[in-house]
């Protein structure tokens, strides 16, 4: 069969594959659990109630003697927080939240995370979600690595073990779980009006006014509230405790004066606290936490005599939008810059963790519980709350916005890695923008390129997990097809920065900057090829016609994957495995043997056909080739003799990206710069070399003999 017949057969196979995809159908819809599935998930003595008409929530009852109280609410995360995973498709979790806001059950119903599909396997994912059991929404749940707390149920801040090589996926899972659970808690457990828990305001860290106490009061940063004896007595009127206050004094005398100041506001904290305490407080608080100073003066304090430091206040509560927010004493030993009239005030500094969802741009509603009792034996206790509100001025807070998402932690926790990546990208851009310096000699280019390929493979690839992938493209397609946000991309900052840089290079140099310098798998192939050449294995040169036909294969593979991304998540998960990146770079070849065999074969291929996978099979490379058409100019200089008659650069180009005419095919150029070295060299460029010899021969009267100099190493 001729090569053209093989090519037609290949395209026929592609269309047959597309037809097969249609059988799989479109994306799965949200809410996969029916009543039978719920009853199987929550067997006796649990009883699954009727699904709520207004909210996709199932009440879970428990048989206790003759009573069947509600013990939990079960729901699917995708119904409340359809946050796309790293594949672009949301994960779906089955969650059971008890009446106290604790996770009774968390299970993975469905996911398409590439790293867990035939990669690490699903067991690390299942083990990760098991850690949520018995944790509470009132806790600040953070993802660490082998740093899980031993006292998860009682700690205000708790770290659960992450999954190495799946950082972005588990962070998105955590965000999906917490966002969905908080919405259910707000709707079903009196947690408020159902605002998106991500949409909360933030304290402005850069607004700092040097103010004394009076200045803070004038700015509205300190709130005072006085309750008189008469107000308190009026509240107990008609109860068993009426008239039980025997030490009240004058009716208009103060019963208690309450003072509030938000210490997290820099203008307040830096003004009221000693510098050392202010520094300590900033280090102790996690992003999104709040430190609230509350003081009381008068006959009644904000905490009782039996109050234990470091615990919850027994008399003071805080709510916002109907949501009770937990405050815990910070047990802060320091001095406060009170004015003279408050020197003897009782005060405590309380912490509200970020997971509580306090919004500093909205009013804070406090309540002081005043208790009275009547009787000596088994006294009757009567409690009355006295409410007061405080608001932080607009100058010191920014209103809620979508940038409050938890992806910010993915960036702040990798600052030094991102800084090193930015420095590496800046160095590469500097070198490529100065081709004469970079290609001044074969040895300079070789040393720089070798060093950068090692940086790409070991730091960008194996350490920082910055391997770009066709999965990035399919994820965007799937998210857009489903009308979802692309915010999930922000959970992987290395990928975001690399794509941003590569996108810019499309306009300057085309696809070669990524494929030739920044692809870890490409770097691995290149380094292996260099080693095998030193061992005497020389890659074969594919004939021109066959090379042109084979280069089209990767575009067919790309087309097949793109169509599958529009039609079927399941088939996309299978087809993207043509990439050996996950096996070789993400998982370090620790995977099931068929995938390892494929990855090893593609690396080994480069010893015999130079970067054969990149040139002929890589769908991401095909995508880069398509996007590389955005290039605005031909940056590789050519001479009139190039291709007519000189074929030196073409014969030396390991990628076979130079045509017989001497024209560079930028869609297949990997920016190795070998041809630029030749062009700039007086001894390697044949036209320049012969021109110099002709001039010398003419001056001496000698006969000019055309000489083709020794080739530069590829």
XYZ file of C-alpha atoms in Angstrom:
714
model
C 0.000 0.000 0.000
C 1.326 3.448 -0.906
C 2.074 6.139 1.648
C -0.871 8.190 0.362
C -3.178 5.187 0.888
C -1.868 4.807 4.440
C -2.609 8.483 5.036
C -6.187 8.168 3.751
C -6.711 5.098 5.919
C -5.511 7.079 8.896
C -8.044 9.838 8.315
C -10.775 7.211 7.911
C -9.829 5.828 11.309
C -10.120 9.309 12.776
C -13.680 9.745 11.481
C -14.634 6.273 12.696
C -13.311 7.267 16.108
C -15.416 10.429 16.067
C -18.494 8.359 15.248
C -17.746 6.082 18.191
C -17.595 9.105 20.461
C -21.174 9.996 19.630
C -22.317 6.779 21.309
C -20.848 7.956 24.607
C -22.975 11.090 24.565
C -22.501 14.507 26.145
C -21.461 15.471 29.642
C -23.168 13.913 32.609
C -25.651 16.139 34.381
C -25.497 17.150 38.022
C -27.288 15.196 40.731
C -26.759 11.487 40.031
C -28.186 10.117 43.307
C -31.772 8.873 43.372
C -33.669 7.598 46.391
C -32.501 3.997 45.960
C -28.875 5.103 45.797
C -29.327 7.290 48.878
C -30.887 4.442 50.866
C -27.968 2.229 49.905
C -25.485 4.905 51.011
C -27.291 5.449 54.343
C -28.649 2.063 55.499
C -30.600 1.270 58.678
C -30.797 2.517 61.403
C -30.594 5.640 59.239
C -33.708 6.624 57.290
C -33.605 8.721 54.129
C -36.401 11.295 54.064
C -38.051 12.963 51.096
C -35.838 15.169 48.955
C -36.405 18.854 49.639
C -38.539 20.529 46.980
C -36.640 23.796 47.042
C -33.103 22.532 47.628
C -31.454 19.292 46.381
C -30.943 18.057 49.959
C -32.041 14.769 51.548
C -32.821 14.793 55.285
C -31.346 11.809 57.096
C -33.264 10.501 60.137
C -32.187 7.934 62.707
C -34.433 5.490 64.498
C -34.039 5.985 68.255
C -36.653 3.980 70.163
C -39.954 5.591 69.177
C -38.404 8.820 67.877
C -36.817 9.519 64.485
C -34.941 12.826 64.776
C -33.053 14.412 61.884
C -29.358 13.658 62.338
C -27.908 14.975 59.074
C -28.506 16.431 55.631
C -27.135 14.605 52.590
C -26.408 16.264 49.274
C -24.178 16.227 46.210
C -21.505 18.903 45.980
C -22.057 19.436 42.260
C -25.567 20.783 42.974
C -24.152 23.637 45.058
C -20.550 24.208 43.972
C -19.846 22.928 40.466
C -16.219 24.053 40.545
C -14.351 22.538 37.580
C -11.568 20.186 38.529
C -8.172 20.222 36.884
C -9.740 18.379 33.945
C -12.317 21.157 33.472
C -15.134 18.929 34.753
C -16.464 19.322 38.319
C -15.905 16.584 40.851
C -19.050 15.289 42.536
C -18.995 14.399 46.227
C -21.663 12.793 48.373
C -21.722 14.722 51.627
C -23.611 14.103 54.856
C -23.498 17.047 57.244
C -24.819 16.550 60.759
C -26.874 19.141 62.633
C -23.781 20.533 64.359
C -21.993 21.211 61.081
C -19.717 18.150 61.254
C -18.997 15.915 58.289
C -20.650 12.579 58.941
C -19.741 11.244 55.513
C -17.772 12.389 52.460
C -17.447 10.144 49.408
C -16.301 10.691 45.839
C -19.140 9.933 43.448
C -17.508 11.039 40.224
C -14.353 12.772 39.023
C -12.199 13.147 35.916
C -8.934 14.243 37.507
C -6.136 13.079 35.193
C -3.633 12.419 37.965
C -6.010 9.959 39.673
C -7.230 8.241 36.516
C -4.744 5.441 35.838
C -2.125 7.711 37.371
C -1.707 7.662 41.119
C -4.875 5.605 41.152
C -8.013 6.500 43.041
C -6.961 5.188 46.457
C -4.988 8.346 47.401
C -8.084 10.399 46.511
C -10.391 8.206 48.597
C -7.937 8.268 51.499
C -7.792 12.060 51.255
C -11.568 12.540 51.578
C -11.736 10.134 54.536
C -9.889 12.757 56.574
C -12.952 15.049 56.574
C -15.017 12.695 58.723
C -15.869 14.326 62.084
C -14.277 17.617 61.070
C -16.485 20.676 61.486
C -17.354 23.617 59.272
C -16.472 25.774 62.269
C -12.861 24.673 61.941
C -10.327 26.201 59.591
C -9.527 23.207 57.375
C -6.224 23.571 55.568
C -4.309 21.206 53.339
C -0.757 20.370 54.348
C 1.539 17.489 53.552
C 2.048 14.835 56.231
C 1.058 17.447 58.796
C -2.397 16.323 59.882
C -3.448 17.266 63.381
C -3.935 14.468 65.921
C -6.813 16.340 67.567
C -8.895 17.127 64.538
C -12.296 17.174 66.179
C -11.479 19.854 68.756
C -8.901 22.077 67.082
C -10.021 25.414 65.628
C -7.382 25.023 62.907
C -6.777 21.630 61.403
C -4.406 20.427 58.698
C -5.243 17.410 56.601
C -2.676 15.557 54.543
C -2.564 16.566 50.887
C -1.617 14.327 47.984
C 1.796 14.809 46.426
C 1.636 15.492 42.666
C -2.088 16.273 42.940
C -1.974 19.591 44.786
C -4.299 21.469 42.440
C -6.866 18.660 42.341
C -7.197 18.267 46.114
C -7.362 22.032 46.658
C -10.242 22.226 44.186
C -11.918 19.282 45.943
C -11.522 21.024 49.307
C -13.008 24.239 47.908
C -15.919 22.334 46.329
C -16.689 20.511 49.571
C -16.527 23.553 51.843
C -18.403 25.873 49.485
C -21.245 23.373 48.982
C -21.411 22.436 52.669
C -21.503 26.031 53.862
C -24.366 26.790 51.498
C -26.359 23.852 52.842
C -25.510 24.806 56.425
C -26.654 28.358 55.840
C -29.898 27.226 54.249
C -30.787 24.329 56.575
C -29.117 25.017 59.910
C -29.775 28.678 60.462
C -26.372 29.713 59.144
C -27.726 32.753 57.371
C -29.186 33.839 54.082
C -27.130 31.604 51.834
C -24.457 34.013 50.608
C -21.585 32.483 48.683
C -18.976 31.840 51.404
C -16.224 32.900 49.005
C -17.799 36.288 48.495
C -16.638 38.060 51.632
C -14.888 41.383 52.065
C -11.294 41.764 53.145
C -9.344 44.109 55.387
C -7.146 46.424 53.313
C -3.599 45.615 54.429
C -2.031 48.727 52.897
C -4.190 51.384 54.613
C -2.285 52.483 57.695
C -3.126 55.645 59.626
C -1.115 56.630 62.701
C -3.883 57.443 65.205
C -4.299 57.782 68.942
C -7.405 56.555 70.794
C -9.371 59.713 70.093
C -8.376 59.573 66.443
C -9.564 55.964 66.199
C -12.907 56.962 67.684
C -13.273 59.870 65.274
C -12.556 57.540 62.321
C -15.251 55.136 63.551
C -12.756 52.363 64.263
C -13.789 52.093 67.921
C -17.366 51.388 68.942
C -18.751 52.085 72.427
C -22.101 50.936 73.796
C -23.510 51.616 77.295
C -26.384 49.670 78.867
C -27.928 51.373 81.881
C -29.365 49.723 84.974
C -32.815 50.759 83.811
C -32.406 49.063 80.404
C -31.296 45.827 82.013
C -34.062 45.853 84.607
C -36.623 46.518 81.880
C -35.459 43.430 79.990
C -36.102 41.191 83.031
C -39.514 42.698 83.746
C -42.194 40.058 83.890
C -39.739 37.208 84.498
C -38.909 35.298 87.651
C -35.722 37.401 87.907
C -37.497 40.758 87.969
C -36.190 42.979 90.756
C -33.374 40.554 91.632
C -30.663 43.169 91.049
C -29.871 44.367 94.565
C -26.787 46.419 93.716
C -28.042 48.444 90.835
C -27.803 51.956 92.169
C -29.282 54.794 90.131
C -31.500 53.757 87.238
C -29.564 55.838 84.733
C -26.168 54.630 86.003
C -24.246 52.353 83.618
C -24.705 48.619 84.113
C -21.920 47.880 81.611
C -20.012 49.828 78.972
C -18.794 47.736 76.027
C -15.947 48.727 73.715
C -15.049 47.054 70.408
C -12.004 47.532 68.166
C -11.007 45.409 65.108
C -7.314 44.739 65.773
C -6.834 43.151 62.331
C -7.226 46.596 60.773
C -3.585 47.803 60.594
C -4.491 51.317 61.762
C -6.048 49.831 64.914
C -3.646 47.015 65.706
C -0.512 49.097 65.192
C -1.964 51.944 67.300
C -3.259 49.963 70.290
C -0.652 47.199 70.564
C 3.075 47.374 71.309
C 5.153 46.841 68.122
C 6.348 43.385 69.229
C 2.771 42.252 69.961
C 1.507 43.639 66.655
C 4.218 41.724 64.761
C 3.443 38.567 66.748
C -0.287 38.878 66.049
C 0.237 39.245 62.298
C 2.369 36.107 62.219
C -0.070 34.125 64.340
C -3.162 34.901 62.291
C -3.815 32.958 59.098
C -5.001 34.805 55.961
C -8.673 35.691 56.429
C -8.577 35.395 60.240
C -9.746 38.291 62.397
C -8.622 39.504 65.835
C -11.337 41.402 67.730
C -10.727 43.401 70.894
C -13.727 43.596 73.225
C -13.560 45.387 76.586
C -16.102 46.016 79.312
C -16.297 48.462 82.193
C -18.867 48.493 84.949
C -20.706 45.980 87.082
C -20.765 43.171 84.516
C -17.886 41.749 82.512
C -17.684 40.143 79.097
C -16.507 36.863 80.681
C -17.385 35.268 84.008
C -15.121 34.492 86.936
C -14.787 30.835 85.909
C -13.781 31.689 82.315
C -10.808 29.655 81.061
C -8.366 31.469 78.831
C -8.061 30.220 75.275
C -11.676 29.029 75.150
C -14.957 30.412 73.856
C -16.450 33.374 75.784
C -19.302 32.301 78.030
C -21.209 35.588 77.874
C -20.381 37.136 74.508
C -21.560 35.964 71.082
C -21.124 37.232 67.524
C -23.435 36.818 64.554
C -23.494 38.157 61.018
C -26.384 37.803 58.612
C -27.984 35.366 61.040
C -24.872 33.164 61.039
C -23.303 32.472 64.448
C -19.554 33.023 64.212
C -17.284 31.259 66.660
C -14.934 33.512 68.647
C -12.083 31.970 70.622
C -9.916 33.769 73.146
C -6.394 34.330 71.775
C -4.944 34.335 75.323
C -2.882 37.398 74.431
C -0.630 38.736 77.171
C 0.126 42.338 76.337
C -0.767 45.908 77.103
C -3.527 47.806 75.290
C -3.352 51.522 74.598
C -6.555 52.317 76.469
C -7.408 55.892 77.486
C -7.460 56.801 81.167
C -11.184 56.050 81.639
C -10.705 52.434 80.500
C -7.502 51.585 82.372
C -9.370 49.207 84.711
C -11.541 47.660 81.985
C -11.844 43.902 81.547
C -10.739 42.948 78.031
C -10.057 39.946 75.831
C -8.847 39.540 72.247
C -10.869 36.989 70.300
C -10.021 35.207 67.088
C -12.495 34.420 64.296
C -10.988 31.980 61.811
C -11.306 32.487 58.061
C -13.574 29.441 57.611
C -16.263 31.165 59.702
C -16.841 33.564 56.814
C -16.785 36.843 58.724
C -17.250 39.735 56.311
C -15.605 42.903 57.683
C -17.481 45.015 55.149
C -20.792 44.155 56.856
C -21.991 44.980 60.394
C -20.812 42.764 63.245
C -23.634 41.940 65.650
C -22.569 41.203 69.222
C -24.766 40.045 72.096
C -23.837 40.113 75.794
C -25.740 37.506 77.759
C -26.812 38.694 81.218
C -27.924 35.983 83.648
C -29.972 36.193 86.842
C -31.075 33.376 89.112
C -33.783 33.003 91.715
C -33.747 30.519 94.549
C -31.092 28.807 96.651
C -31.730 25.199 95.733
C -32.197 24.367 92.060
C -32.430 28.064 91.206
C -34.384 29.249 88.202
C -31.979 30.910 85.757
C -33.140 33.654 83.406
C -30.909 34.852 80.530
C -31.343 38.016 78.506
C -29.150 39.051 75.547
C -28.169 42.692 75.073
C -27.221 43.387 71.484
C -24.933 45.983 69.985
C -23.500 46.358 66.496
C -20.211 47.615 65.130
C -19.155 48.483 61.596
C -15.699 48.996 60.120
C -15.489 52.151 57.962
C -15.323 51.632 54.188
C -11.852 53.185 53.973
C -10.352 50.172 55.728
C -12.148 47.306 53.966
C -12.743 46.153 50.423
C -16.115 44.730 49.527
C -16.629 41.120 48.535
C -15.282 40.110 45.148
C -14.519 36.909 43.314
C -10.784 37.269 44.000
C -11.460 36.034 47.528
C -11.371 32.473 46.242
C -9.118 29.998 47.996
C -6.887 29.657 44.939
C -4.925 32.555 46.419
C -3.365 30.113 48.891
C -2.081 28.056 45.955
C -0.015 31.087 44.938
C 1.106 32.376 48.326
C 2.286 28.922 49.406
C 4.609 28.646 46.367
C 6.136 32.098 46.300
C 9.775 31.047 45.996
C 8.991 28.451 43.306
C 7.091 31.021 41.280
C 9.884 33.556 41.772
C 12.438 31.043 40.466
C 10.216 30.235 37.490
C 9.784 33.920 36.657
C 13.562 34.399 36.883
C 14.104 31.418 34.574
C 11.576 32.699 32.045
C 13.132 36.164 32.152
C 16.562 34.666 31.479
C 15.238 32.668 28.530
C 13.459 35.703 27.059
C 16.632 37.763 27.437
C 18.778 35.122 25.713
C 16.362 34.467 22.853
C 15.944 38.178 22.220
C 19.737 38.437 21.756
C 20.447 35.683 19.227
C 23.852 37.099 18.282
C 25.054 36.792 21.873
C 23.536 33.342 22.329
C 24.851 31.980 19.035
C 28.249 33.667 19.056
C 29.771 30.178 19.182
C 28.646 26.572 19.064
C 30.012 25.959 22.555
C 28.122 28.912 24.114
C 24.805 27.808 22.657
C 25.467 24.204 23.649
C 26.293 25.099 27.272
C 23.342 27.464 27.656
C 20.916 25.050 26.058
C 22.135 22.082 28.099
C 21.843 24.064 31.336
C 18.360 25.307 30.493
C 17.091 21.872 29.496
C 18.282 20.522 32.846
C 16.449 23.398 34.589
C 13.309 22.641 32.589
C 13.345 18.918 33.295
C 14.363 18.892 36.950
C 12.802 22.119 38.272
C 9.865 22.972 36.011
C 8.960 19.345 35.383
C 9.849 16.930 38.154
C 9.975 19.363 41.081
C 7.437 22.117 40.363
C 5.101 19.916 38.276
C 4.870 22.558 35.552
C 4.410 20.272 32.564
C 1.883 21.843 30.206
C -0.458 19.297 28.709
C -3.211 18.757 26.175
C -5.365 18.287 29.297
C -5.097 22.057 29.867
C -6.715 22.625 26.471
C -9.428 19.973 26.861
C -10.239 21.305 30.343
C -10.863 24.780 28.947
C -13.012 23.358 26.139
C -15.096 21.276 28.536
C -15.550 24.161 30.981
C -16.630 26.542 28.216
C -18.981 23.959 26.719
C -20.668 23.606 30.112
C -20.734 27.371 30.705
C -18.438 27.158 33.722
C -15.824 29.596 34.952
C -12.166 29.083 34.108
C -11.170 30.033 37.638
C -10.100 26.438 38.329
C -6.942 27.121 36.323
C -5.751 29.472 39.069
C -5.262 26.541 41.446
C -2.120 25.608 39.500
C 0.019 28.771 39.427
C 2.983 27.133 37.654
C 0.750 26.226 34.722
C -0.813 29.690 34.629
C 2.551 31.469 34.494
C 3.933 29.095 31.883
C 0.886 29.456 29.649
C 0.999 33.240 30.018
C 4.651 33.320 28.958
C 4.154 30.835 26.132
C 1.146 32.820 24.868
C 3.362 35.893 24.523
C 6.048 33.930 22.694
C 3.515 32.836 20.065
C 3.553 36.405 18.754
C 7.352 36.689 18.797
C 8.912 33.319 18.006
C 6.022 30.925 17.368
C 5.597 27.464 18.880
C 9.313 26.736 19.222
C 9.882 28.498 22.555
C 7.774 26.022 24.471
C 8.515 22.901 22.467
C 12.238 23.560 22.256
C 12.942 25.045 25.707
C 10.098 24.753 28.215
C 8.593 21.299 27.733
C 9.982 18.944 30.423
C 9.218 15.832 28.374
C 10.848 17.431 25.356
C 13.876 18.239 27.512
C 14.000 14.618 28.688
C 14.022 13.382 25.096
C 16.679 15.896 24.115
C 18.969 14.948 27.009
C 18.527 11.236 26.313
C 19.361 11.854 22.649
C 22.523 13.719 23.607
C 23.605 10.824 25.826
C 22.918 8.182 23.186
C 24.839 10.168 20.539
C 27.850 10.168 22.815
C 27.426 6.387 23.024
C 27.600 6.205 19.245
C 23.893 5.888 18.438
C 23.048 8.316 15.654
C 19.374 9.115 14.928
C 18.178 8.278 11.433
C 16.996 10.995 9.105
C 13.491 10.365 7.807
C 13.023 10.983 4.111
C 11.438 14.330 3.267
C 8.128 12.987 1.905
C 7.613 10.571 4.818
C 8.572 13.291 7.314
C 5.953 15.662 5.906
C 3.237 13.013 6.066
C 4.152 11.911 9.597
C 4.062 15.491 10.866
C 0.392 15.623 9.948
C -0.424 12.745 12.308
C -0.181 14.924 15.419
C -2.783 17.297 13.963
C -5.127 14.351 13.427
C -4.552 13.277 17.031
C -5.231 16.839 18.186
C -8.437 17.016 16.147
C -9.668 13.716 17.579
C -9.034 14.861 21.166
C -10.641 18.286 20.639
C -13.792 16.726 19.195
C -13.921 14.218 22.044
C -13.628 17.097 24.522
C -16.764 18.577 22.978
C -18.680 15.303 23.105
C -17.484 12.956 25.824
C -15.598 13.390 29.070
C -14.973 9.649 29.350
C -13.415 9.299 25.906
C -11.344 12.410 26.463
C -9.900 10.856 29.618
C -8.831 7.871 27.516
C -7.506 9.719 24.486
C -5.302 12.168 26.387
C -3.269 9.164 27.545
C -1.481 9.390 24.199
C 0.588 11.936 26.093
C 3.344 10.268 28.131
C 3.774 13.450 30.190
C 1.747 12.302 33.189
C 3.652 9.028 33.422
C 7.154 10.377 32.920
C 6.996 13.861 34.479
C 4.078 13.970 36.928
C 4.390 10.428 38.288
C 8.115 9.783 37.694
C 7.339 6.519 35.853
C 5.602 5.082 38.952
C 2.476 3.794 37.256
C 0.852 0.708 35.703
C 3.207 -1.049 33.304
C 1.358 -0.299 29.992
C 1.672 3.444 30.609
C 5.303 3.139 31.701
C 6.068 1.041 28.603
C 4.524 3.700 26.350
C 6.419 6.534 28.029
C 9.739 4.669 27.954
C 9.176 3.789 24.284
C 8.572 7.449 23.415
C 11.719 8.526 25.257
C 13.748 5.736 23.649
C 12.406 6.666 20.221
C 14.341 9.921 20.424
C 17.599 7.968 20.358
C 16.737 6.673 16.894
C 14.382 9.335 15.471
C 15.304 12.662 17.016
C 12.372 13.782 19.231
C 10.081 11.588 17.175
C 7.164 11.880 19.588
C 7.286 15.689 19.567
C 7.501 15.898 15.795
C 4.955 13.287 14.812
C 2.549 12.386 17.644
C 2.283 15.137 20.248
C -1.221 16.714 20.264
C -0.004 19.551 22.490
C 2.776 20.238 19.984
C 0.130 20.341 17.253
C -1.843 22.829 19.317
C 1.293 24.886 19.805
C 1.838 24.763 16.045
C -1.664 26.099 15.421
C -1.294 28.872 17.993
C 2.214 29.584 16.737
C 0.673 30.988 13.568
C 0.138 34.145 15.616
C 3.860 34.887 15.057
C 4.216 38.374 13.637
C 7.588 38.173 11.838
C 10.238 35.772 10.528
C 12.942 36.067 13.168
C 15.448 33.623 11.599
C 17.585 35.546 9.111
C 18.121 34.041 5.636
C 20.529 34.820 2.780
C 19.779 34.761 -0.919
C 22.037 31.703 -1.247
C 20.012 29.755 1.367
C 18.467 26.847 -0.537
C 19.856 28.160 -3.845
C 22.274 26.480 -3.891
C 23.316 26.113 -0.203
C 21.573 23.354 1.776
C 23.831 23.469 4.841
C 21.198 24.606 7.376
C 18.598 22.271 5.928
C 20.868 19.265 6.127
C 21.849 20.122 9.718
C 18.298 20.781 10.989
C 17.473 17.828 13.224
C 13.783 18.759 13.114
C 13.733 18.893 9.298
C 11.969 22.253 9.553
C 13.803 23.955 6.663
C 12.547 23.485 3.124
C 14.692 22.951 0.035
C 14.120 26.576 -0.881
C 15.769 27.607 2.376
C 12.507 28.818 3.908
C 11.983 28.004 7.580
C 8.767 26.176 8.487
C 8.089 27.951 11.785
C 5.161 25.637 12.544
C 7.683 22.802 12.891
C 10.652 24.824 14.185
C 11.706 24.038 17.780
C 13.957 27.093 18.111
C 17.107 25.058 18.730
C 19.103 27.959 17.187
C 21.548 25.667 15.335
C 20.808 27.337 12.004
C 21.294 30.757 13.614
C 24.756 29.664 14.788
C 25.578 28.655 11.236
C 24.220 31.905 9.817
C 26.291 34.035 12.219
C 29.517 32.027 11.782
C 32.198 32.966 9.247
C 33.455 29.381 9.267
C 30.168 27.433 9.356
C 28.033 29.375 6.858
C 29.042 28.148 3.401
C 28.184 31.351 1.448
C 30.093 33.524 3.912
C 33.000 31.084 4.048
C 33.311 30.856 0.261
C 32.943 34.612 -0.118
C 35.839 35.149 2.277
C 37.999 32.594 0.467
C 37.125 34.121 -2.917
C 38.231 37.528 -1.676
C 41.478 36.104 -0.348
C 42.163 34.136 -3.531
C 41.498 37.144 -5.726
C 43.987 39.189 -3.768
C 46.673 36.512 -4.124
C 45.803 35.396 -7.660
C 45.136 31.826 -6.512
C 42.336 29.584 -7.821
C 39.217 29.445 -5.611
C 38.205 25.916 -4.612
C 34.713 25.654 -3.020
C 35.050 24.133 0.443
C 32.177 22.960 2.630
C 33.311 23.284 6.270
C 32.712 20.606 8.890
C 29.131 20.565 10.162
C 28.228 21.933 13.565
C 26.830 19.422 16.048
C 23.001 19.206 16.049
